[in-house]
Amino acid sequence: MSLIKRFKEKNKDLFEYLESQEVHPHDHFLENTVLRLLPKSVTPNKISIFRIIATPFVFMLILFGHYNIGVITFALVAFTDAMDGSLARTKNKITRFGMLIDPLADKLLIGSMVLLLVFKYLDFWLGIAVLGMEIIFISTAYIARVKFKTVRMANLWGKIKMFLQVLAICTVLIALVFDNPFLLNIASVILGLSVGFALVSLFRHGI
């Protein structure tokens, strides 16, 4: 028996499908457009895992200064965050494993970009604030799972936070492509707003 099968057998509750409690307007839009192009074998969890695997490639592109390709690749990989959630909600394929792996994938992607871009081109303390909040989210999710045997679902504020983080990183990359310092100031404001929404999300017990 493979390690994956053993893990699934040991943690069956993580892979049980849960009924979606809410479906957002953008879920229906994606269901009728992008998600229709996906093979039936593609699951929300596979998309989340793809995002984790793709993150090092995005990291390397930007590390070596390929900002033109980097901004497009980053945006596409970040877009999979919307895809896995919409697929899970519209097809009733929500799992506790997905509720754990999805935000982890987001934090790895955003965290790597903070290390590469925010500390270098924006503000050191802003980078610390973003990374600090993400570490807190990961810690609370781990404690909830291990100690209380629960998995917390991301709330609206957390989703807005993620959108703002992606927008800020894209703005930084575009600023580097066009050598536009003003856009870096815009990116700082956007990322600062994301920290505010992160605080609200934390107090709302989401991840």
mmCIF file of N, CA and C in Angstrom, residues 105-205:
data_model
loop_
_atom_site.group_PDB
_atom_site.id
_atom_site.type_symbol
_atom_site.label_atom_id
_atom_site.label_comp_id
_atom_site.label_asym_id
_atom_site.label_seq_id
_atom_site.Cartn_x
_atom_site.Cartn_y
_atom_site.Cartn_z
ATOM 1 N N ALA A 105 -1.330 26.090 0.489
ATOM 2 C CA ALA A 105 -0.794 26.384 -0.842
ATOM 3 C C ALA A 105 -0.735 27.891 -1.077
ATOM 4 N N ASP A 106 -1.779 28.590 -0.638
ATOM 5 C CA ASP A 106 -1.805 30.052 -0.782
ATOM 6 C C ASP A 106 -0.648 30.695 -0.028
ATOM 7 N N LYS A 107 -0.443 30.236 1.191
ATOM 8 C CA LYS A 107 0.572 30.847 2.049
ATOM 9 C C LYS A 107 1.986 30.573 1.539
ATOM 10 N N LEU A 108 2.205 29.407 0.962
ATOM 11 C CA LEU A 108 3.509 29.109 0.371
ATOM 12 C C LEU A 108 3.776 30.012 -0.830
ATOM 13 N N LEU A 109 2.756 30.199 -1.663
ATOM 14 C CA LEU A 109 2.905 31.044 -2.852
ATOM 15 C C LEU A 109 3.152 32.499 -2.459
ATOM 16 N N ILE A 110 2.295 33.025 -1.595
ATOM 17 C CA ILE A 110 2.429 34.426 -1.188
ATOM 18 C C ILE A 110 3.692 34.636 -0.359
ATOM 19 N N GLY A 111 3.968 33.706 0.543
ATOM 20 C CA GLY A 111 5.158 33.830 1.389
ATOM 21 C C GLY A 111 6.440 33.882 0.584
ATOM 22 N N SER A 112 6.527 33.058 -0.453
ATOM 23 C CA SER A 112 7.729 33.053 -1.291
ATOM 24 C C SER A 112 7.888 34.376 -2.029
ATOM 25 N N MET A 113 6.765 34.968 -2.442
ATOM 26 C CA MET A 113 6.821 36.253 -3.137
ATOM 27 C C MET A 113 7.192 37.391 -2.183
ATOM 28 N N VAL A 114 6.737 37.283 -0.947
ATOM 29 C CA VAL A 114 7.105 38.291 0.055
ATOM 30 C C VAL A 114 8.614 38.271 0.275
ATOM 31 N N LEU A 115 9.172 37.078 0.391
ATOM 32 C CA LEU A 115 10.615 36.950 0.598
ATOM 33 C C LEU A 115 11.406 37.530 -0.571
ATOM 34 N N LEU A 116 10.902 37.324 -1.783
ATOM 35 C CA LEU A 116 11.616 37.787 -2.972
ATOM 36 C C LEU A 116 11.411 39.268 -3.264
ATOM 37 N N LEU A 117 10.192 39.747 -3.069
ATOM 38 C CA LEU A 117 9.832 41.066 -3.583
ATOM 39 C C LEU A 117 9.564 42.128 -2.521
ATOM 40 N N VAL A 118 8.791 41.771 -1.510
ATOM 41 C CA VAL A 118 8.362 42.785 -0.541
ATOM 42 C C VAL A 118 9.540 43.319 0.262
ATOM 43 N N PHE A 119 10.385 42.431 0.762
ATOM 44 C CA PHE A 119 11.537 42.874 1.545
ATOM 45 C C PHE A 119 12.502 43.714 0.705
ATOM 46 N N LYS A 120 12.599 43.395 -0.566
ATOM 47 C CA LYS A 120 13.573 44.066 -1.430
ATOM 48 C C LYS A 120 13.054 45.367 -2.024
ATOM 49 N N TYR A 121 11.773 45.381 -2.430
ATOM 50 C CA TYR A 121 11.275 46.529 -3.182
ATOM 51 C C TYR A 121 10.240 47.374 -2.439
ATOM 52 N N LEU A 122 9.652 46.833 -1.379
ATOM 53 C CA LEU A 122 8.633 47.597 -0.660
ATOM 54 C C LEU A 122 9.132 48.002 0.718
ATOM 55 N N ASP A 123 8.729 47.280 1.741
ATOM 56 C CA ASP A 123 9.082 47.695 3.103
ATOM 57 C C ASP A 123 9.340 46.469 3.967
ATOM 58 N N PHE A 124 10.423 46.508 4.724
ATOM 59 C CA PHE A 124 10.810 45.372 5.557
ATOM 60 C C PHE A 124 9.715 45.011 6.554
ATOM 61 N N TRP A 125 9.199 46.020 7.259
ATOM 62 C CA TRP A 125 8.211 45.750 8.304
ATOM 63 C C TRP A 125 6.866 45.320 7.723
ATOM 64 N N LEU A 126 6.579 45.779 6.521
ATOM 65 C CA LEU A 126 5.363 45.317 5.848
ATOM 66 C C LEU A 126 5.489 43.829 5.529
ATOM 67 N N GLY A 127 6.669 43.429 5.087
ATOM 68 C CA GLY A 127 6.916 42.014 4.822
ATOM 69 C C GLY A 127 6.807 41.180 6.085
ATOM 70 N N ILE A 128 7.353 41.707 7.183
ATOM 71 C CA ILE A 128 7.264 41.011 8.472
ATOM 72 C C ILE A 128 5.804 40.849 8.892
ATOM 73 N N ALA A 129 5.012 41.903 8.686
ATOM 74 C CA ALA A 129 3.595 41.861 9.068
ATOM 75 C C ALA A 129 2.846 40.793 8.276
ATOM 76 N N VAL A 130 3.102 40.740 6.971
ATOM 77 C CA VAL A 130 2.421 39.755 6.121
ATOM 78 C C VAL A 130 2.818 38.338 6.515
ATOM 79 N N LEU A 131 4.123 38.096 6.637
ATOM 80 C CA LEU A 131 4.590 36.758 7.000
ATOM 81 C C LEU A 131 4.134 36.374 8.405
ATOM 82 N N GLY A 132 4.157 37.342 9.314
ATOM 83 C CA GLY A 132 3.732 37.072 10.687
ATOM 84 C C GLY A 132 2.287 36.628 10.759
ATOM 85 N N MET A 133 1.420 37.309 10.002
ATOM 86 C CA MET A 133 0.007 36.936 9.988
ATOM 87 C C MET A 133 -0.184 35.543 9.397
ATOM 88 N N GLU A 134 0.565 35.225 8.350
ATOM 89 C CA GLU A 134 0.422 33.912 7.725
ATOM 90 C C GLU A 134 0.880 32.801 8.670
ATOM 91 N N ILE A 135 1.944 33.063 9.424
ATOM 92 C CA ILE A 135 2.425 32.079 10.400
ATOM 93 C C ILE A 135 1.378 31.854 11.491
ATOM 94 N N ILE A 136 0.728 32.932 11.910
ATOM 95 C CA ILE A 136 -0.327 32.814 12.921
ATOM 96 C C ILE A 136 -1.481 31.973 12.389
ATOM 97 N N PHE A 137 -1.867 32.206 11.132
ATOM 98 C CA PHE A 137 -2.963 31.443 10.537
ATOM 99 C C PHE A 137 -2.629 29.955 10.471
ATOM 100 N N ILE A 138 -1.394 29.650 10.046
ATOM 101 C CA ILE A 138 -0.979 28.253 9.948
ATOM 102 C C ILE A 138 -0.977 27.602 11.332
ATOM 103 N N SER A 139 -0.498 28.337 12.323
ATOM 104 C CA SER A 139 -0.423 27.806 13.689
ATOM 105 C C SER A 139 -1.804 27.529 14.261
ATOM 106 N N THR A 140 -2.734 28.472 14.063
ATOM 107 C CA THR A 140 -4.083 28.277 14.599
ATOM 108 C C THR A 140 -4.799 27.125 13.896
ATOM 109 N N ALA A 141 -4.550 26.985 12.587
ATOM 110 C CA ALA A 141 -5.163 25.878 11.848
ATOM 111 C C ALA A 141 -4.618 24.539 12.343
ATOM 112 N N TYR A 142 -3.315 24.494 12.615
ATOM 113 C CA TYR A 142 -2.693 23.263 13.107
ATOM 114 C C TYR A 142 -3.231 22.897 14.489
ATOM 115 N N ILE A 143 -3.332 23.893 15.355
ATOM 116 C CA ILE A 143 -3.846 23.648 16.709
ATOM 117 C C ILE A 143 -5.297 23.176 16.650
ATOM 118 N N ALA A 144 -6.082 23.810 15.773
ATOM 119 C CA ALA A 144 -7.492 23.427 15.639
ATOM 120 C C ALA A 144 -7.622 21.985 15.184
ATOM 121 N N ARG A 145 -6.740 21.569 14.272
ATOM 122 C CA ARG A 145 -6.808 20.207 13.747
ATOM 123 C C ARG A 145 -6.310 19.185 14.768
ATOM 124 N N VAL A 146 -5.158 19.439 15.381
ATOM 125 C CA VAL A 146 -4.529 18.461 16.268
ATOM 126 C C VAL A 146 -5.213 18.394 17.630
ATOM 127 N N LYS A 147 -5.496 19.558 18.210
ATOM 128 C CA LYS A 147 -6.033 19.580 19.570
ATOM 129 C C LYS A 147 -7.545 19.435 19.613
ATOM 130 N N PHE A 148 -8.223 20.108 18.676
ATOM 131 C CA PHE A 148 -9.688 20.123 18.724
ATOM 132 C C PHE A 148 -10.342 19.281 17.631
ATOM 133 N N LYS A 149 -9.517 18.666 16.763
ATOM 134 C CA LYS A 149 -10.017 17.792 15.696
ATOM 135 C C LYS A 149 -11.009 18.508 14.775
ATOM 136 N N THR A 150 -10.770 19.789 14.554
ATOM 137 C CA THR A 150 -11.636 20.557 13.670
ATOM 138 C C THR A 150 -10.794 21.219 12.583
ATOM 139 N N VAL A 151 -11.466 21.564 11.495
ATOM 140 C CA VAL A 151 -10.811 22.277 10.399
ATOM 141 C C VAL A 151 -11.606 23.542 10.129
ATOM 142 N N ARG A 152 -10.929 24.665 10.157
ATOM 143 C CA ARG A 152 -11.614 25.934 9.965
ATOM 144 C C ARG A 152 -11.663 26.306 8.490
ATOM 145 N N MET A 153 -12.835 26.703 8.051
ATOM 146 C CA MET A 153 -13.005 27.119 6.663
ATOM 147 C C MET A 153 -12.684 28.605 6.525
ATOM 148 N N ALA A 154 -12.063 28.946 5.414
ATOM 149 C CA ALA A 154 -11.728 30.347 5.163
ATOM 150 C C ALA A 154 -13.004 31.182 5.077
ATOM 151 N N ASN A 155 -12.936 32.404 5.613
ATOM 152 C CA ASN A 155 -14.102 33.277 5.543
ATOM 153 C C ASN A 155 -13.910 34.335 4.466
ATOM 154 N N LEU A 156 -14.919 35.176 4.296
ATOM 155 C CA LEU A 156 -14.898 36.190 3.239
ATOM 156 C C LEU A 156 -13.711 37.129 3.389
ATOM 157 N N TRP A 157 -13.397 37.502 4.635
ATOM 158 C CA TRP A 157 -12.304 38.437 4.866
ATOM 159 C C TRP A 157 -10.968 37.828 4.444
ATOM 160 N N GLY A 158 -10.810 36.546 4.685
ATOM 161 C CA GLY A 158 -9.590 35.868 4.273
ATOM 162 C C GLY A 158 -9.461 35.809 2.762
ATOM 163 N N LYS A 159 -10.590 35.656 2.079
ATOM 164 C CA LYS A 159 -10.563 35.612 0.616
ATOM 165 C C LYS A 159 -10.203 36.978 0.041
ATOM 166 N N ILE A 160 -10.737 38.034 0.663
ATOM 167 C CA ILE A 160 -10.387 39.390 0.224
ATOM 168 C C ILE A 160 -8.905 39.647 0.468
ATOM 169 N N LYS A 161 -8.416 39.171 1.610
ATOM 170 C CA LYS A 161 -6.989 39.316 1.936
ATOM 171 C C LYS A 161 -6.128 38.673 0.860
ATOM 172 N N MET A 162 -6.488 37.458 0.454
ATOM 173 C CA MET A 162 -5.726 36.744 -0.567
ATOM 174 C C MET A 162 -5.763 37.492 -1.898
ATOM 175 N N PHE A 163 -6.931 38.003 -2.262
ATOM 176 C CA PHE A 163 -7.060 38.753 -3.518
ATOM 177 C C PHE A 163 -6.156 39.981 -3.505
ATOM 178 N N LEU A 164 -6.145 40.700 -2.384
ATOM 179 C CA LEU A 164 -5.312 41.898 -2.277
ATOM 180 C C LEU A 164 -3.827 41.547 -2.317
ATOM 181 N N GLN A 165 -3.461 40.437 -1.699
ATOM 182 C CA GLN A 165 -2.063 40.010 -1.734
ATOM 183 C C GLN A 165 -1.624 39.695 -3.163
ATOM 184 N N VAL A 166 -2.466 38.982 -3.886
ATOM 185 C CA VAL A 166 -2.154 38.647 -5.280
ATOM 186 C C VAL A 166 -2.057 39.917 -6.117
ATOM 187 N N LEU A 167 -3.005 40.825 -5.912
ATOM 188 C CA LEU A 167 -3.006 42.087 -6.653
ATOM 189 C C LEU A 167 -1.742 42.891 -6.360
ATOM 190 N N ALA A 168 -1.334 42.916 -5.099
ATOM 191 C CA ALA A 168 -0.130 43.662 -4.710
ATOM 192 C C ALA A 168 1.118 43.073 -5.360
ATOM 193 N N ILE A 169 1.239 41.749 -5.336
ATOM 194 C CA ILE A 169 2.411 41.099 -5.930
ATOM 195 C C ILE A 169 2.446 41.338 -7.441
ATOM 196 N N CYS A 170 1.295 41.234 -8.091
ATOM 197 C CA CYS A 170 1.233 41.504 -9.534
ATOM 198 C C CYS A 170 1.636 42.944 -9.827
ATOM 199 N N THR A 171 1.214 43.864 -8.969
ATOM 200 C CA THR A 171 1.556 45.279 -9.151
ATOM 201 C C THR A 171 3.054 45.499 -9.018
ATOM 202 N N VAL A 172 3.679 44.822 -8.054
ATOM 203 C CA VAL A 172 5.135 44.919 -7.895
ATOM 204 C C VAL A 172 5.839 44.423 -9.151
ATOM 205 N N LEU A 173 5.410 43.291 -9.657
ATOM 206 C CA LEU A 173 6.054 42.710 -10.839
ATOM 207 C C LEU A 173 5.870 43.597 -12.071
ATOM 208 N N ILE A 174 4.678 44.173 -12.215
ATOM 209 C CA ILE A 174 4.435 45.085 -13.340
ATOM 210 C C ILE A 174 5.311 46.330 -13.204
ATOM 211 N N ALA A 175 5.465 46.801 -11.961
ATOM 212 C CA ALA A 175 6.335 47.958 -11.712
ATOM 213 C C ALA A 175 7.770 47.660 -12.126
ATOM 214 N N LEU A 176 8.214 46.437 -11.880
ATOM 215 C CA LEU A 176 9.577 46.049 -12.247
ATOM 216 C C LEU A 176 9.720 45.891 -13.760
ATOM 217 N N VAL A 177 8.677 45.393 -14.400
ATOM 218 C CA VAL A 177 8.714 45.230 -15.858
ATOM 219 C C VAL A 177 8.834 46.583 -16.549
ATOM 220 N N PHE A 178 8.052 47.568 -16.070
ATOM 221 C CA PHE A 178 8.012 48.881 -16.717
ATOM 222 C C PHE A 178 8.858 49.933 -15.997
ATOM 223 N N ASP A 179 9.603 49.489 -14.979
ATOM 224 C CA ASP A 179 10.471 50.398 -14.216
ATOM 225 C C ASP A 179 9.684 51.622 -13.737
ATOM 226 N N ASN A 180 8.597 51.351 -13.023
ATOM 227 C CA ASN A 180 7.686 52.404 -12.566
ATOM 228 C C ASN A 180 7.624 52.414 -11.038
ATOM 229 N N PRO A 181 8.401 53.283 -10.385
ATOM 230 C CA PRO A 181 8.434 53.335 -8.912
ATOM 231 C C PRO A 181 7.076 53.680 -8.293
ATOM 232 N N PHE A 182 6.257 54.444 -9.017
ATOM 233 C CA PHE A 182 4.951 54.835 -8.472
ATOM 234 C C PHE A 182 4.090 53.607 -8.192
ATOM 235 N N LEU A 183 4.176 52.614 -9.063
ATOM 236 C CA LEU A 183 3.397 51.395 -8.867
ATOM 237 C C LEU A 183 3.831 50.642 -7.612
ATOM 238 N N LEU A 184 5.091 50.810 -7.228
ATOM 239 C CA LEU A 184 5.557 50.180 -5.992
ATOM 240 C C LEU A 184 4.858 50.790 -4.782
ATOM 241 N N ASN A 185 4.611 52.099 -4.842
ATOM 242 C CA ASN A 185 3.868 52.758 -3.758
ATOM 243 C C ASN A 185 2.435 52.238 -3.698
ATOM 244 N N ILE A 186 1.837 52.049 -4.871
ATOM 245 C CA ILE A 186 0.478 51.500 -4.932
ATOM 246 C C ILE A 186 0.450 50.094 -4.342
ATOM 247 N N ALA A 187 1.457 49.304 -4.677
ATOM 248 C CA ALA A 187 1.539 47.929 -4.176
ATOM 249 C C ALA A 187 1.647 47.908 -2.654
ATOM 250 N N SER A 188 2.398 48.858 -2.092
ATOM 251 C CA SER A 188 2.546 48.932 -0.633
ATOM 252 C C SER A 188 1.208 49.202 0.040
ATOM 253 N N VAL A 189 0.430 50.099 -0.553
ATOM 254 C CA VAL A 189 -0.889 50.425 0.000
ATOM 255 C C VAL A 189 -1.806 49.205 -0.055
ATOM 256 N N ILE A 190 -1.806 48.531 -1.193
ATOM 257 C CA ILE A 190 -2.665 47.351 -1.369
ATOM 258 C C ILE A 190 -2.282 46.259 -0.369
ATOM 259 N N LEU A 191 -0.977 46.039 -0.218
ATOM 260 C CA LEU A 191 -0.521 44.997 0.703
ATOM 261 C C LEU A 191 -0.820 45.383 2.147
ATOM 262 N N GLY A 192 -0.737 46.674 2.443
ATOM 263 C CA GLY A 192 -1.105 47.139 3.780
ATOM 264 C C GLY A 192 -2.567 46.869 4.077
ATOM 265 N N LEU A 193 -3.418 47.090 3.078
ATOM 266 C CA LEU A 193 -4.845 46.784 3.235
ATOM 267 C C LEU A 193 -5.058 45.297 3.487
ATOM 268 N N SER A 194 -4.250 44.470 2.831
ATOM 269 C CA SER A 194 -4.395 43.020 3.012
ATOM 270 C C SER A 194 -4.096 42.610 4.449
ATOM 271 N N VAL A 195 -3.160 43.311 5.082
ATOM 272 C CA VAL A 195 -2.847 43.023 6.490
ATOM 273 C C VAL A 195 -4.051 43.349 7.363
ATOM 274 N N GLY A 196 -4.732 44.449 7.037
ATOM 275 C CA GLY A 196 -5.935 44.812 7.780
ATOM 276 C C GLY A 196 -7.014 43.753 7.658
ATOM 277 N N PHE A 197 -7.229 43.272 6.446
ATOM 278 C CA PHE A 197 -8.227 42.223 6.242
ATOM 279 C C PHE A 197 -7.786 40.911 6.894
ATOM 280 N N ALA A 198 -6.475 40.688 6.962
ATOM 281 C CA ALA A 198 -5.964 39.491 7.636
ATOM 282 C C ALA A 198 -6.312 39.523 9.119
ATOM 283 N N LEU A 199 -6.201 40.695 9.723
ATOM 284 C CA LEU A 199 -6.549 40.837 11.141
ATOM 285 C C LEU A 199 -8.033 40.565 11.365
ATOM 286 N N VAL A 200 -8.867 41.106 10.482
ATOM 287 C CA VAL A 200 -10.309 40.860 10.596
ATOM 288 C C VAL A 200 -10.593 39.375 10.431
ATOM 289 N N SER A 201 -9.930 38.751 9.456
ATOM 290 C CA SER A 201 -10.115 37.323 9.211
ATOM 291 C C SER A 201 -9.725 36.499 10.432
ATOM 292 N N LEU A 202 -8.629 36.896 11.076
ATOM 293 C CA LEU A 202 -8.162 36.175 12.259
ATOM 294 C C LEU A 202 -9.193 36.225 13.376
ATOM 295 N N PHE A 203 -9.752 37.397 13.607
ATOM 296 C CA PHE A 203 -10.740 37.541 14.672
ATOM 297 C C PHE A 203 -12.071 36.886 14.319
ATOM 298 N N ARG A 204 -12.260 36.636 13.015
ATOM 299 C CA ARG A 204 -13.472 35.925 12.588
ATOM 300 C C ARG A 204 -13.242 34.416 12.565
ATOM 301 N N HIS A 205 -12.052 33.995 13.020
ATOM 302 C CA HIS A 205 -11.701 32.572 13.140
ATOM 303 C C HIS A 205 -11.627 31.864 11.803
#
